[in-house]
mmCIF file of C-alpha atoms in Angstrom:
data_model
loop_
_atom_site.group_PDB
_atom_site.id
_atom_site.type_symbol
_atom_site.label_atom_id
_atom_site.label_comp_id
_atom_site.label_asym_id
_atom_site.label_seq_id
_atom_site.Cartn_x
_atom_site.Cartn_y
_atom_site.Cartn_z
ATOM 1 C CA MET E 117 19.483 12.219 -51.003
ATOM 2 C CA GLN E 118 20.969 10.514 -47.964
ATOM 3 C CA PRO E 119 20.327 12.035 -44.507
ATOM 4 C CA GLU E 120 23.285 14.040 -43.214
ATOM 5 C CA HIS E 121 23.955 11.578 -40.411
ATOM 6 C CA VAL E 122 23.916 8.352 -42.475
ATOM 7 C CA SER E 123 27.233 6.466 -42.711
ATOM 8 C CA ASP E 124 28.749 5.812 -46.147
ATOM 9 C CA ARG E 125 28.918 2.079 -45.443
ATOM 10 C CA THR E 126 26.645 -0.022 -47.597
ATOM 11 C CA ALA E 127 23.587 -1.701 -46.143
ATOM 12 C CA GLU E 128 25.247 -5.076 -46.693
ATOM 13 C CA ASN E 129 28.259 -4.156 -44.579
ATOM 14 C CA ALA E 130 26.064 -2.665 -41.910
ATOM 15 C CA MET E 131 23.910 -5.770 -41.757
ATOM 16 C CA ALA E 132 26.951 -7.909 -41.170
ATOM 17 C CA ARG E 133 27.357 -6.250 -37.785
ATOM 18 C CA VAL E 134 23.997 -7.520 -36.601
ATOM 19 C CA SER E 135 24.085 -11.274 -36.892
ATOM 20 C CA GLY E 136 21.671 -14.151 -36.978
ATOM 21 C CA TRP E 137 18.186 -14.955 -37.916
ATOM 22 C CA LYS E 138 16.715 -12.412 -35.497
ATOM 23 C CA LEU E 139 18.020 -9.548 -37.619
ATOM 24 C CA ASN E 140 16.509 -11.072 -40.736
ATOM 25 C CA ARG E 141 13.204 -11.433 -38.937
ATOM 26 C CA LEU E 142 13.359 -7.842 -37.689
ATOM 27 C CA ARG E 143 14.353 -6.586 -41.130
ATOM 28 C CA SER E 144 11.456 -8.312 -42.864
ATOM 29 C CA ARG E 145 8.987 -6.917 -40.336
ATOM 30 C CA THR E 146 10.481 -3.465 -40.733
ATOM 31 C CA LEU E 147 10.274 -3.535 -44.515
ATOM 32 C CA ALA E 148 6.688 -4.732 -44.425
ATOM 33 C CA LEU E 149 5.563 -2.197 -41.854
ATOM 34 C CA THR E 150 7.479 0.650 -43.457
ATOM 35 C CA ALA E 151 5.923 -0.182 -46.827
ATOM 36 C CA MET E 152 2.495 -0.273 -45.204
ATOM 37 C CA VAL E 153 2.955 3.114 -43.546
ATOM 38 C CA ALA E 154 4.476 4.641 -46.675
ATOM 39 C CA ALA E 155 1.623 3.350 -48.834
ATOM 40 C CA ALA E 156 -0.963 4.701 -46.452
ATOM 41 C CA LEU E 157 0.729 8.075 -46.369
ATOM 42 C CA SER E 158 1.168 8.306 -50.124
ATOM 43 C CA CYS E 159 -2.534 7.723 -50.700
ATOM 44 C CA ALA E 160 -3.342 10.933 -48.851
ATOM 45 C CA ALA E 161 -0.225 12.869 -49.887
ATOM 46 C CA ALA E 162 -0.545 16.564 -50.571
ATOM 47 C CA PRO E 163 0.823 18.061 -53.805
ATOM 48 C CA ALA E 164 3.782 19.459 -51.845
ATOM 49 C CA LEU E 165 5.159 15.925 -51.578
ATOM 50 C CA ALA E 166 5.903 15.987 -55.270
ATOM 51 C CA GLN E 167 8.642 18.547 -54.608
ATOM 52 C CA ALA E 168 12.097 17.333 -53.646
ATOM 53 C CA ARG E 169 12.575 17.481 -49.887
ATOM 54 C CA GLN E 170 15.358 16.490 -47.561
ATOM 55 C CA LYS E 171 14.603 13.161 -45.911
ATOM 56 C CA PHE E 172 15.265 12.401 -42.275
ATOM 57 C CA ASN E 173 15.098 8.780 -41.129
ATOM 58 C CA PHE E 174 13.803 7.925 -37.677
ATOM 59 C CA ALA E 175 12.750 4.680 -36.037
ATOM 60 C CA VAL E 176 10.317 3.347 -33.466
ATOM 61 C CA THR E 177 11.244 0.186 -31.544
ATOM 62 C CA PHE E 178 8.128 -1.236 -29.929
ATOM 63 C CA PRO E 179 6.497 -4.661 -29.446
ATOM 64 C CA LEU E 180 4.777 -5.823 -32.621
ATOM 65 C CA THR E 181 4.601 -9.473 -31.541
ATOM 66 C CA GLY E 182 4.347 -11.239 -28.215
ATOM 67 C CA ILE E 183 2.287 -10.420 -25.142
ATOM 68 C CA ALA E 184 2.327 -6.651 -25.780
ATOM 69 C CA ALA E 185 1.690 -6.762 -29.549
ATOM 70 C CA SER E 186 -1.515 -4.722 -29.204
ATOM 71 C CA GLN E 187 0.542 -1.756 -28.055
ATOM 72 C CA GLY E 188 2.640 -2.000 -31.197
ATOM 73 C CA GLU E 189 -0.523 -1.814 -33.278
ATOM 74 C CA THR E 190 -1.640 1.455 -31.700
ATOM 75 C CA ALA E 191 1.929 2.791 -31.843
ATOM 76 C CA SER E 192 2.017 2.192 -35.609
ATOM 77 C CA LYS E 193 -1.324 3.945 -36.023
ATOM 78 C CA ALA E 194 -0.061 6.928 -34.015
ATOM 79 C CA VAL E 195 3.018 7.214 -36.245
ATOM 80 C CA LYS E 196 0.790 7.176 -39.309
ATOM 81 C CA ILE E 197 -1.474 10.043 -38.235
ATOM 82 C CA ALA E 198 1.447 12.138 -36.961
ATOM 83 C CA LEU E 199 3.216 11.791 -40.307
ATOM 84 C CA GLN E 200 0.069 12.604 -42.246
ATOM 85 C CA GLU E 201 -0.004 15.933 -40.425
ATOM 86 C CA ILE E 202 3.743 16.568 -40.588
ATOM 87 C CA ASN E 203 4.709 15.351 -44.070
ATOM 88 C CA ASP E 204 1.526 16.130 -45.973
ATOM 89 C CA HIS E 205 1.476 19.731 -44.742
ATOM 90 C CA ASP E 206 5.241 20.289 -44.959
ATOM 91 C CA TYR E 207 5.222 21.085 -41.224
ATOM 92 C CA ILE E 208 9.023 21.193 -40.907
ATOM 93 C CA GLY E 209 9.593 23.153 -44.120
ATOM 94 C CA GLY E 210 11.461 21.188 -46.757
ATOM 95 C CA VAL E 211 12.011 18.087 -44.640
ATOM 96 C CA GLU E 212 10.184 14.773 -44.896
ATOM 97 C CA LEU E 213 10.266 12.288 -42.002
ATOM 98 C CA VAL E 214 10.805 8.653 -43.039
ATOM 99 C CA PRO E 215 9.691 6.052 -40.439
ATOM 100 C CA PHE E 216 11.064 2.595 -39.672
ATOM 101 C CA ILE E 217 9.009 0.551 -37.198
ATOM 102 C CA LEU E 218 10.859 -2.377 -35.615
ATOM 103 C CA ASP E 219 9.761 -5.106 -33.251
ATOM 104 C CA SER E 220 11.276 -5.092 -29.749
ATOM 105 C CA GLU E 221 8.894 -7.771 -28.403
ATOM 106 C CA ALA E 222 9.203 -5.754 -25.136
ATOM 107 C CA LYS E 223 12.417 -7.729 -24.525
ATOM 108 C CA PRO E 224 15.808 -6.078 -23.857
ATOM 109 C CA ASP E 225 17.868 -8.312 -26.167
ATOM 110 C CA ILE E 226 15.426 -8.010 -29.062
ATOM 111 C CA GLY E 227 15.165 -4.267 -28.426
ATOM 112 C CA VAL E 228 18.939 -3.928 -28.671
ATOM 113 C CA ARG E 229 18.977 -5.748 -32.020
ATOM 114 C CA ALA E 230 16.142 -3.561 -33.262
ATOM 115 C CA LEU E 231 18.049 -0.414 -32.300
ATOM 116 C CA GLU E 232 21.218 -1.690 -33.974
ATOM 117 C CA GLN E 233 19.266 -2.259 -37.170
ATOM 118 C CA ALA E 234 17.658 1.172 -36.934
ATOM 119 C CA ILE E 235 21.095 2.781 -36.732
ATOM 120 C CA THR E 236 23.248 0.684 -39.048
ATOM 121 C CA VAL E 237 20.743 -0.401 -41.698
ATOM 122 C CA ASN E 238 18.028 2.243 -41.650
ATOM 123 C CA GLY E 239 20.263 5.229 -40.890
ATOM 124 C CA ALA E 240 18.033 6.564 -38.112
ATOM 125 C CA GLY E 241 19.404 9.533 -36.183
ATOM 126 C CA TYR E 242 16.472 9.662 -33.761
ATOM 127 C CA VAL E 243 14.765 6.618 -32.222
ATOM 128 C CA ILE E 244 11.566 6.395 -30.154
ATOM 129 C CA THR E 245 11.352 3.548 -27.675
ATOM 130 C CA GLY E 246 9.531 2.348 -24.566
ATOM 131 C CA TYR E 247 9.545 -0.218 -21.749
ATOM 132 C CA SER E 248 12.006 0.380 -18.938
ATOM 133 C CA SER E 249 14.178 -2.721 -19.379
ATOM 134 C CA VAL E 250 14.330 -2.250 -23.149
ATOM 135 C CA SER E 251 15.218 1.434 -22.821
ATOM 136 C CA ALA E 252 17.930 0.741 -20.238
ATOM 137 C CA ALA E 253 19.504 -1.902 -22.477
ATOM 138 C CA GLN E 254 19.374 0.322 -25.563
ATOM 139 C CA ALA E 255 20.848 3.469 -24.000
ATOM 140 C CA PRO E 256 24.531 2.402 -24.210
ATOM 141 C CA ILE E 257 24.070 1.497 -27.900
ATOM 142 C CA ALA E 258 22.596 4.931 -28.661
ATOM 143 C CA GLU E 259 25.392 6.665 -26.774
ATOM 144 C CA ARG E 260 28.112 4.693 -28.515
ATOM 145 C CA SER E 261 26.514 5.397 -31.901
ATOM 146 C CA ARG E 262 25.775 9.056 -31.023
ATOM 147 C CA VAL E 263 22.087 8.743 -31.862
ATOM 148 C CA VAL E 264 19.241 10.385 -29.933
ATOM 149 C CA LEU E 265 17.089 7.828 -28.073
ATOM 150 C CA VAL E 266 13.746 9.035 -26.682
ATOM 151 C CA ASN E 267 11.790 6.958 -24.188
ATOM 152 C CA VAL E 268 8.051 7.637 -24.365
ATOM 153 C CA GLY E 269 6.719 4.744 -22.280
ATOM 154 C CA GLY E 270 9.188 3.284 -19.772
ATOM 155 C CA ALA E 271 8.584 4.843 -16.361
ATOM 156 C CA SER E 272 11.214 3.374 -14.026
ATOM 157 C CA PRO E 273 13.294 5.820 -11.959
ATOM 158 C CA VAL E 274 16.429 3.950 -13.101
ATOM 159 C CA LEU E 275 16.044 5.668 -16.485
ATOM 160 C CA SER E 276 16.773 9.099 -15.043
ATOM 161 C CA ASN E 277 20.138 10.610 -16.025
ATOM 162 C CA LEU E 278 20.960 7.482 -18.010
ATOM 163 C CA SER E 279 22.981 8.963 -20.874
ATOM 164 C CA PRO E 280 23.674 12.309 -22.614
ATOM 165 C CA TRP E 281 21.942 10.820 -25.669
ATOM 166 C CA PHE E 282 18.859 9.541 -23.795
ATOM 167 C CA PHE E 283 15.708 11.565 -23.059
ATOM 168 C CA ASN E 284 12.642 10.583 -21.015
ATOM 169 C CA ALA E 285 9.609 12.154 -22.702
ATOM 170 C CA ILE E 286 7.358 10.882 -19.921
ATOM 171 C CA PRO E 287 7.445 11.840 -16.224
ATOM 172 C CA LEU E 288 9.137 8.907 -14.516
ATOM 173 C CA THR E 289 7.433 7.189 -11.598
ATOM 174 C CA HIS E 290 9.660 8.850 -9.003
ATOM 175 C CA LEU E 291 7.706 12.005 -9.923
ATOM 176 C CA GLN E 292 4.315 10.309 -10.315
ATOM 177 C CA ILE E 293 4.149 8.188 -7.161
ATOM 178 C CA PRO E 294 4.191 11.035 -4.591
ATOM 179 C CA ILE E 295 1.294 12.641 -6.502
ATOM 180 C CA LEU E 296 -0.752 9.440 -6.291
ATOM 181 C CA LEU E 297 0.123 8.702 -2.666
ATOM 182 C CA GLU E 298 -0.799 12.207 -1.559
ATOM 183 C CA GLU E 299 -4.255 11.679 -3.071
ATOM 184 C CA ILE E 300 -4.660 8.221 -1.491
ATOM 185 C CA ILE E 301 -3.240 8.880 1.971
ATOM 186 C CA GLU E 302 -3.920 12.557 2.671
ATOM 187 C CA VAL E 303 -7.084 13.170 0.640
ATOM 188 C CA GLN E 304 -8.848 9.788 0.670
ATOM 189 C CA HIS E 305 -7.397 8.781 4.077
ATOM 190 C CA LYS E 306 -6.470 5.277 2.992
ATOM 191 C CA LYS E 307 -3.432 4.636 5.175
ATOM 192 C CA SER E 308 -2.527 0.975 4.590
ATOM 193 C CA VAL E 309 -0.982 0.360 1.201
ATOM 194 C CA ALA E 310 0.570 -2.603 -0.616
ATOM 195 C CA LEU E 311 2.813 -3.023 -3.630
ATOM 196 C CA LEU E 312 2.788 -5.768 -6.269
ATOM 197 C CA PHE E 313 5.731 -5.248 -8.592
ATOM 198 C CA ARG E 314 7.252 -6.843 -11.678
ATOM 199 C CA ASP E 315 10.793 -8.024 -10.979
ATOM 200 C CA ASP E 316 12.439 -5.890 -13.654
ATOM 201 C CA ASP E 317 13.871 -2.382 -13.969
ATOM 202 C CA LEU E 318 10.432 -0.799 -13.739
ATOM 203 C CA GLY E 319 9.221 -2.735 -10.720
ATOM 204 C CA ARG E 320 12.456 -2.586 -8.772
ATOM 205 C CA GLY E 321 12.735 1.137 -9.410
ATOM 206 C CA ILE E 322 9.234 1.717 -8.045
ATOM 207 C CA ARG E 323 9.918 -0.513 -5.068
ATOM 208 C CA SER E 324 12.958 1.587 -4.150
ATOM 209 C CA LEU E 325 10.792 4.634 -3.425
ATOM 210 C CA PHE E 326 7.220 3.442 -2.849
ATOM 211 C CA GLY E 327 7.387 2.458 0.823
ATOM 212 C CA ALA E 328 9.448 5.472 1.871
ATOM 213 C CA SER E 329 7.101 7.854 0.032
ATOM 214 C CA ALA E 330 4.035 6.276 1.666
ATOM 215 C CA GLN E 331 5.614 6.550 5.115
ATOM 216 C CA ALA E 332 6.602 10.192 4.523
ATOM 217 C CA LEU E 333 2.936 10.998 3.886
ATOM 218 C CA GLY E 334 1.675 9.119 6.968
ATOM 219 C CA GLY E 335 0.844 5.793 5.347
ATOM 220 C CA LYS E 336 2.005 2.254 6.126
ATOM 221 C CA LEU E 337 3.283 -0.391 3.717
ATOM 222 C CA VAL E 338 1.547 -3.605 4.855
ATOM 223 C CA ALA E 339 2.585 -5.946 2.021
ATOM 224 C CA GLU E 340 5.093 -6.101 -0.799
ATOM 225 C CA GLU E 341 5.223 -8.877 -3.407
ATOM 226 C CA SER E 342 7.064 -9.405 -6.672
ATOM 227 C CA TYR E 343 6.548 -11.584 -9.751
ATOM 228 C CA LEU E 344 8.742 -12.517 -12.697
ATOM 229 C CA PRO E 345 8.151 -11.188 -16.216
ATOM 230 C CA GLY E 346 6.026 -13.700 -18.107
ATOM 231 C CA THR E 347 4.011 -14.686 -15.032
ATOM 232 C CA ASN E 348 0.375 -15.531 -15.763
ATOM 233 C CA ASP E 349 -0.798 -16.780 -12.359
ATOM 234 C CA PHE E 350 -0.521 -14.145 -9.615
ATOM 235 C CA ARG E 351 -2.706 -15.831 -6.994
ATOM 236 C CA ARG E 352 0.138 -16.824 -4.667
ATOM 237 C CA GLN E 353 1.331 -13.226 -4.363
ATOM 238 C CA LEU E 354 -2.221 -11.916 -4.128
ATOM 239 C CA ALA E 355 -3.073 -14.282 -1.278
ATOM 240 C CA ARG E 356 -0.161 -12.921 0.739
ATOM 241 C CA ILE E 357 -1.210 -9.352 -0.007
ATOM 242 C CA ARG E 358 -4.763 -10.181 1.084
ATOM 243 C CA ALA E 359 -3.412 -11.213 4.481
ATOM 244 C CA GLY E 360 -2.228 -7.641 5.046
ATOM 245 C CA SER E 361 -5.738 -6.197 4.447
ATOM 246 C CA PRO E 362 -4.518 -3.169 2.478
ATOM 247 C CA ASP E 363 -6.806 -0.266 1.634
ATOM 248 C CA MET E 364 -4.921 0.219 -1.630
ATOM 249 C CA VAL E 365 -2.695 -1.912 -3.870
ATOM 250 C CA TYR E 366 -0.309 -0.374 -6.388
ATOM 251 C CA ILE E 367 0.514 -2.560 -9.408
ATOM 252 C CA ALA E 368 3.946 -1.876 -10.890
ATOM 253 C CA GLY E 369 3.664 -3.966 -14.040
ATOM 254 C CA VAL E 370 3.017 -3.675 -17.753
ATOM 255 C CA ALA E 371 -0.362 -2.927 -19.269
ATOM 256 C CA THR E 372 -1.236 -6.471 -20.327
ATOM 257 C CA GLU E 373 -0.677 -7.824 -16.780
ATOM 258 C CA ILE E 374 -2.814 -5.411 -14.790
ATOM 259 C CA GLY E 375 -6.215 -6.723 -15.889
ATOM 260 C CA SER E 376 -5.187 -10.316 -15.143
ATOM 261 C CA ILE E 377 -3.986 -9.356 -11.666
ATOM 262 C CA ILE E 378 -7.218 -7.562 -10.827
ATOM 263 C CA GLY E 379 -9.391 -10.369 -12.192
ATOM 264 C CA GLN E 380 -7.511 -13.033 -10.230
ATOM 265 C CA ALA E 381 -7.599 -10.905 -7.070
ATOM 266 C CA ALA E 382 -11.377 -10.623 -7.319
ATOM 267 C CA SER E 383 -11.656 -14.408 -7.441
ATOM 268 C CA LEU E 384 -9.757 -14.484 -4.117
ATOM 269 C CA GLY E 385 -11.966 -11.864 -2.514
ATOM 270 C CA LEU E 386 -9.281 -9.175 -2.632
ATOM 271 C CA THR E 387 -10.990 -5.927 -3.644
ATOM 272 C CA PRO E 388 -8.884 -2.937 -2.563
ATOM 273 C CA LEU E 389 -8.583 0.367 -4.364
ATOM 274 C CA TRP E 390 -6.394 -0.543 -7.344
ATOM 275 C CA THR E 391 -3.772 1.993 -8.416
ATOM 276 C CA SER E 392 -0.943 2.211 -10.917
ATOM 277 C CA TYR E 393 0.759 4.492 -13.420
ATOM 278 C CA GLY E 394 -0.364 4.937 -17.051
ATOM 279 C CA ALA E 395 -0.237 1.214 -17.833
ATOM 280 C CA TYR E 396 -3.664 0.980 -16.163
ATOM 281 C CA ASN E 397 -5.083 2.777 -19.198
ATOM 282 C CA HIS E 398 -5.335 -0.229 -21.491
ATOM 283 C CA LYS E 399 -8.206 -2.223 -22.940
ATOM 284 C CA ALA E 400 -6.923 -5.367 -21.177
ATOM 285 C CA THR E 401 -7.616 -3.715 -17.806
ATOM 286 C CA ILE E 402 -11.288 -3.491 -18.723
ATOM 287 C CA GLU E 403 -11.515 -6.833 -20.538
ATOM 288 C CA LEU E 404 -9.722 -8.933 -17.892
ATOM 289 C CA GLY E 405 -10.296 -6.912 -14.727
ATOM 290 C CA LYS E 406 -13.980 -6.453 -15.547
ATOM 291 C CA GLN E 407 -16.100 -4.797 -12.842
ATOM 292 C CA ALA E 408 -13.331 -5.168 -10.250
ATOM 293 C CA ALA E 409 -11.158 -2.741 -12.228
ATOM 294 C CA ASP E 410 -13.779 0.003 -12.073
ATOM 295 C CA GLY E 411 -12.868 2.766 -9.658
ATOM 296 C CA GLY E 412 -9.137 2.146 -10.064
ATOM 297 C CA ILE E 413 -6.965 5.233 -10.319
ATOM 298 C CA TYR E 414 -3.624 5.938 -11.923
ATOM 299 C CA THR E 415 -1.275 8.764 -12.797
ATOM 300 C CA ASN E 416 -0.259 9.704 -16.293
ATOM 301 C CA PRO E 417 0.930 12.743 -18.195
ATOM 302 C CA ALA E 418 -2.071 15.070 -18.418
ATOM 303 C CA ASN E 419 -3.857 15.548 -21.724
ATOM 304 C CA PHE E 420 -6.104 18.095 -19.999
ATOM 305 C CA GLY E 421 -5.758 21.502 -18.404
ATOM 306 C CA ALA E 422 -6.625 22.348 -14.797
ATOM 307 C CA ASN E 423 -10.276 22.761 -15.845
ATOM 308 C CA LEU E 424 -10.178 19.242 -17.376
ATOM 309 C CA LYS E 425 -10.581 20.718 -20.848
ATOM 310 C CA THR E 426 -8.726 18.773 -23.537
ATOM 311 C CA LEU E 427 -5.383 20.326 -24.470
ATOM 312 C CA PRO E 428 -5.186 21.688 -28.055
ATOM 313 C CA ARG E 429 -2.609 19.275 -29.434
ATOM 314 C CA TYR E 430 -4.351 16.294 -27.858
ATOM 315 C CA GLU E 431 -7.653 17.468 -29.346
ATOM 316 C CA GLN E 432 -5.866 17.617 -32.699
ATOM 317 C CA MET E 433 -4.763 14.017 -32.239
ATOM 318 C CA LEU E 434 -8.268 12.881 -31.217
ATOM 319 C CA SER E 435 -9.771 14.473 -34.307
ATOM 320 C CA ALA E 436 -7.165 12.911 -36.608
ATOM 321 C CA TRP E 437 -7.642 9.503 -34.964
ATOM 322 C CA ARG E 438 -11.422 9.613 -35.460
ATOM 323 C CA THR E 439 -10.988 10.617 -39.101
ATOM 324 C CA ALA E 440 -8.452 7.887 -39.816
ATOM 325 C CA TYR E 441 -9.892 5.013 -37.757
ATOM 326 C CA GLY E 442 -13.561 5.801 -37.145
ATOM 327 C CA SER E 443 -13.395 6.001 -33.332
ATOM 328 C CA THR E 444 -10.965 6.572 -30.474
ATOM 329 C CA SER E 445 -11.814 3.360 -28.609
ATOM 330 C CA ASP E 446 -8.281 1.996 -29.033
ATOM 331 C CA LEU E 447 -6.462 5.285 -28.462
ATOM 332 C CA ASP E 448 -4.527 4.635 -25.243
ATOM 333 C CA TYR E 449 -1.700 6.454 -23.466
ATOM 334 C CA ILE E 450 0.925 4.657 -25.556
ATOM 335 C CA ALA E 451 -0.539 6.057 -28.758
ATOM 336 C CA GLY E 452 -0.481 9.553 -27.294
ATOM 337 C CA GLN E 453 3.114 9.166 -26.194
ATOM 338 C CA ILE E 454 4.266 7.829 -29.576
ATOM 339 C CA TYR E 455 2.511 10.742 -31.295
ATOM 340 C CA LEU E 456 4.271 13.063 -28.836
ATOM 341 C CA GLY E 457 7.623 11.491 -29.654
ATOM 342 C CA VAL E 458 7.195 12.042 -33.404
ATOM 343 C CA TYR E 459 6.253 15.684 -32.842
ATOM 344 C CA LEU E 460 9.249 16.232 -30.548
ATOM 345 C CA LEU E 461 11.412 15.315 -33.530
ATOM 346 C CA ALA E 462 9.414 17.462 -35.963
ATOM 347 C CA ASP E 463 9.442 20.508 -33.675
ATOM 348 C CA THR E 464 13.170 20.118 -32.998
ATOM 349 C CA LEU E 465 14.007 19.857 -36.698
ATOM 350 C CA LYS E 466 11.811 22.871 -37.337
ATOM 351 C CA THR E 467 13.795 24.838 -34.747
ATOM 352 C CA LEU E 468 17.092 23.770 -36.283
ATOM 353 C CA LYS E 469 15.904 24.683 -39.788
ATOM 354 C CA SER E 470 14.820 28.149 -38.668
ATOM 355 C CA SER E 471 18.228 28.807 -37.119
ATOM 356 C CA GLY E 472 20.137 27.463 -40.130
ATOM 357 C CA LYS E 473 21.679 24.532 -38.276
ATOM 358 C CA ALA E 474 22.344 21.098 -39.756
ATOM 359 C CA LEU E 475 19.882 18.327 -38.956
ATOM 360 C CA THR E 476 22.391 16.126 -37.129
ATOM 361 C CA PRO E 477 21.803 13.986 -34.046
ATOM 362 C CA GLU E 478 24.224 16.197 -32.090
ATOM 363 C CA ASN E 479 22.237 19.327 -32.912
ATOM 364 C CA ILE E 480 18.949 17.564 -32.165
ATOM 365 C CA ARG E 481 20.277 16.509 -28.755
ATOM 366 C CA ASP E 482 21.487 20.015 -27.914
ATOM 367 C CA ALA E 483 18.253 21.672 -29.075
ATOM 368 C CA MET E 484 16.092 19.283 -27.059
ATOM 369 C CA ARG E 485 17.893 20.315 -23.877
ATOM 370 C CA THR E 486 16.774 23.938 -24.237
ATOM 371 C CA THR E 487 13.530 23.899 -26.247
ATOM 372 C CA LYS E 488 10.112 24.418 -24.662
ATOM 373 C CA TYR E 489 7.604 22.206 -26.457
ATOM 374 C CA GLU E 490 3.828 22.275 -26.749
ATOM 375 C CA THR E 491 2.751 18.643 -26.644
ATOM 376 C CA VAL E 492 -0.275 16.429 -26.100
ATOM 377 C CA THR E 493 0.556 16.713 -22.374
ATOM 378 C CA GLY E 494 0.920 20.502 -22.418
ATOM 379 C CA PRO E 495 4.142 22.511 -22.079
ATOM 380 C CA MET E 496 7.217 20.281 -21.770
ATOM 381 C CA THR E 497 10.860 20.935 -21.045
ATOM 382 C CA PHE E 498 13.687 18.603 -20.057
ATOM 383 C CA ASP E 499 15.519 19.015 -16.753
ATOM 384 C CA LYS E 500 19.251 18.586 -16.158
ATOM 385 C CA HIS E 501 18.782 14.791 -16.108
ATOM 386 C CA GLN E 502 16.928 14.984 -19.459
ATOM 387 C CA ASP E 503 13.679 13.934 -17.766
ATOM 388 C CA ALA E 504 10.384 15.466 -18.911
ATOM 389 C CA LEU E 505 8.890 18.241 -16.817
ATOM 390 C CA THR E 506 5.224 18.404 -17.731
ATOM 391 C CA SER E 507 1.793 18.208 -16.122
ATOM 392 C CA ILE E 508 0.553 15.006 -14.458
ATOM 393 C CA ALA E 509 -3.065 13.986 -13.965
ATOM 394 C CA ILE E 510 -4.852 11.491 -11.783
ATOM 395 C CA TYR E 511 -7.279 9.428 -13.821
ATOM 396 C CA ARG E 512 -10.033 7.024 -12.788
ATOM 397 C CA LEU E 513 -11.716 4.139 -14.579
ATOM 398 C CA GLU E 514 -15.472 4.743 -14.431
ATOM 399 C CA LYS E 515 -17.911 2.403 -16.161
ATOM 400 C CA SER E 516 -15.240 1.250 -18.623
ATOM 401 C CA GLU E 517 -14.105 4.805 -19.402
ATOM 402 C CA PHE E 518 -10.799 6.339 -18.347
ATOM 403 C CA LYS E 519 -11.490 9.845 -17.060
ATOM 404 C CA PRO E 520 -9.239 12.529 -15.546
ATOM 405 C CA TYR E 521 -10.344 14.146 -12.320
ATOM 406 C CA LYS E 522 -7.368 16.130 -11.061
ATOM 407 C CA VAL E 523 -4.474 17.814 -12.854
ATOM 408 C CA TYR E 524 -1.150 18.942 -11.398
ATOM 409 C CA SER E 525 1.057 21.450 -13.217
ATOM 410 C CA SER E 526 4.794 20.827 -13.463
ATOM 411 C CA ASP E 527 5.239 23.334 -10.601
ATOM 412 C CA ASP E 528 2.744 21.377 -8.467
ATOM 413 C CA VAL E 529 4.607 18.160 -9.210
ATOM 414 C CA SER E 530 7.926 19.676 -8.172
ATOM 415 C CA ALA E 531 6.468 21.092 -4.943
ATOM 416 C CA ILE E 532 4.834 17.834 -3.846
ATOM 417 C CA ASN E 533 7.949 15.827 -4.618
ATOM 418 C CA ALA E 534 10.099 18.258 -2.656
ATOM 419 C CA ARG E 535 7.765 17.969 0.333
ATOM 420 C CA VAL E 536 7.759 14.161 0.269
ATOM 421 C CA VAL E 537 11.550 13.955 -0.011
ATOM 422 C CA LYS E 538 12.030 16.367 2.915
ATOM 423 C CA GLN E 539 9.674 14.377 5.129
#
């Protein structure tokens, strides 16, 4: 049975709209990965799967090759365990989720082609994505095609209020940065701060608010440097930052760059307090930053309550991850966010089923605007800009372990942001 939102055009006609060898490459990767996930799921399938169920196609566009390929690996693993819980236990009630995992290479043009394939070839009515530049490039395609696009990883403020069909299932950095700066400037009394940012949508978005937020809280921006995507040698920018003698440096880059930056800074004798958003939580930070990365802090959606006790749905994910993969050593924030994104779809479809509504992208979009979700980051709703309102935590890297030490509720986040903006 075809999903309700799938066009009647044949796959061959649909493929003709997405030209060139890149589509063929994406399609072959998708088929291989989809077969792998499907095979893994079928091995553990419950008897309920033998019954006929309505199928709903969704897609994940994430880097499977290139510099950020490791994040695609954990994303694929997160999809697998989420679907084992959802499909095997008939969580939605008569609906089976069918995944298509496509390679974005963390590049906007490749991400656009991946989204086009997800829509026209795979018939996906709901797509999970990440990376700010990729998400920004994909949003017009999703809107034109009337497909729900959910960003679970890109954190740039430019993604706010982007499209009626676009949701940010992660607190964007315009909400996270005031939380971090309050801790650094008002609590730890580190007044001089610096910014090293990637010259893309993420970095430029952070730059637009970082200095003003620091000043509003009594701090001083003593250095600001940028680098181009694909940069491997950051020593020129770091030397200029060192001249400003900052107490703290915020890195606005992607996960695979942060460890390199910290390691190269240490070789230059630059050892400030390192800070960032959730991209800090990556194995490359530990492997490349080594001892210099220890003590660094970052903000991220909270997987813990105010007492630092693991939230129920995140504990469920941890347990499933250990069972499936033996340990949680590679379970990073991206995996948690991908898992969250799959459950947002499942919970929304469950709501629609219970109210007798069709499982169309339009109904999914409308339901997401009003539904209160229980997620791996606690209660979540979407504001008028379709940005996630959920708890945020400050985490610290201690002896190669990422640990939370302070949690802010969504009300706390709103109050601090309002105070910073007024100042």
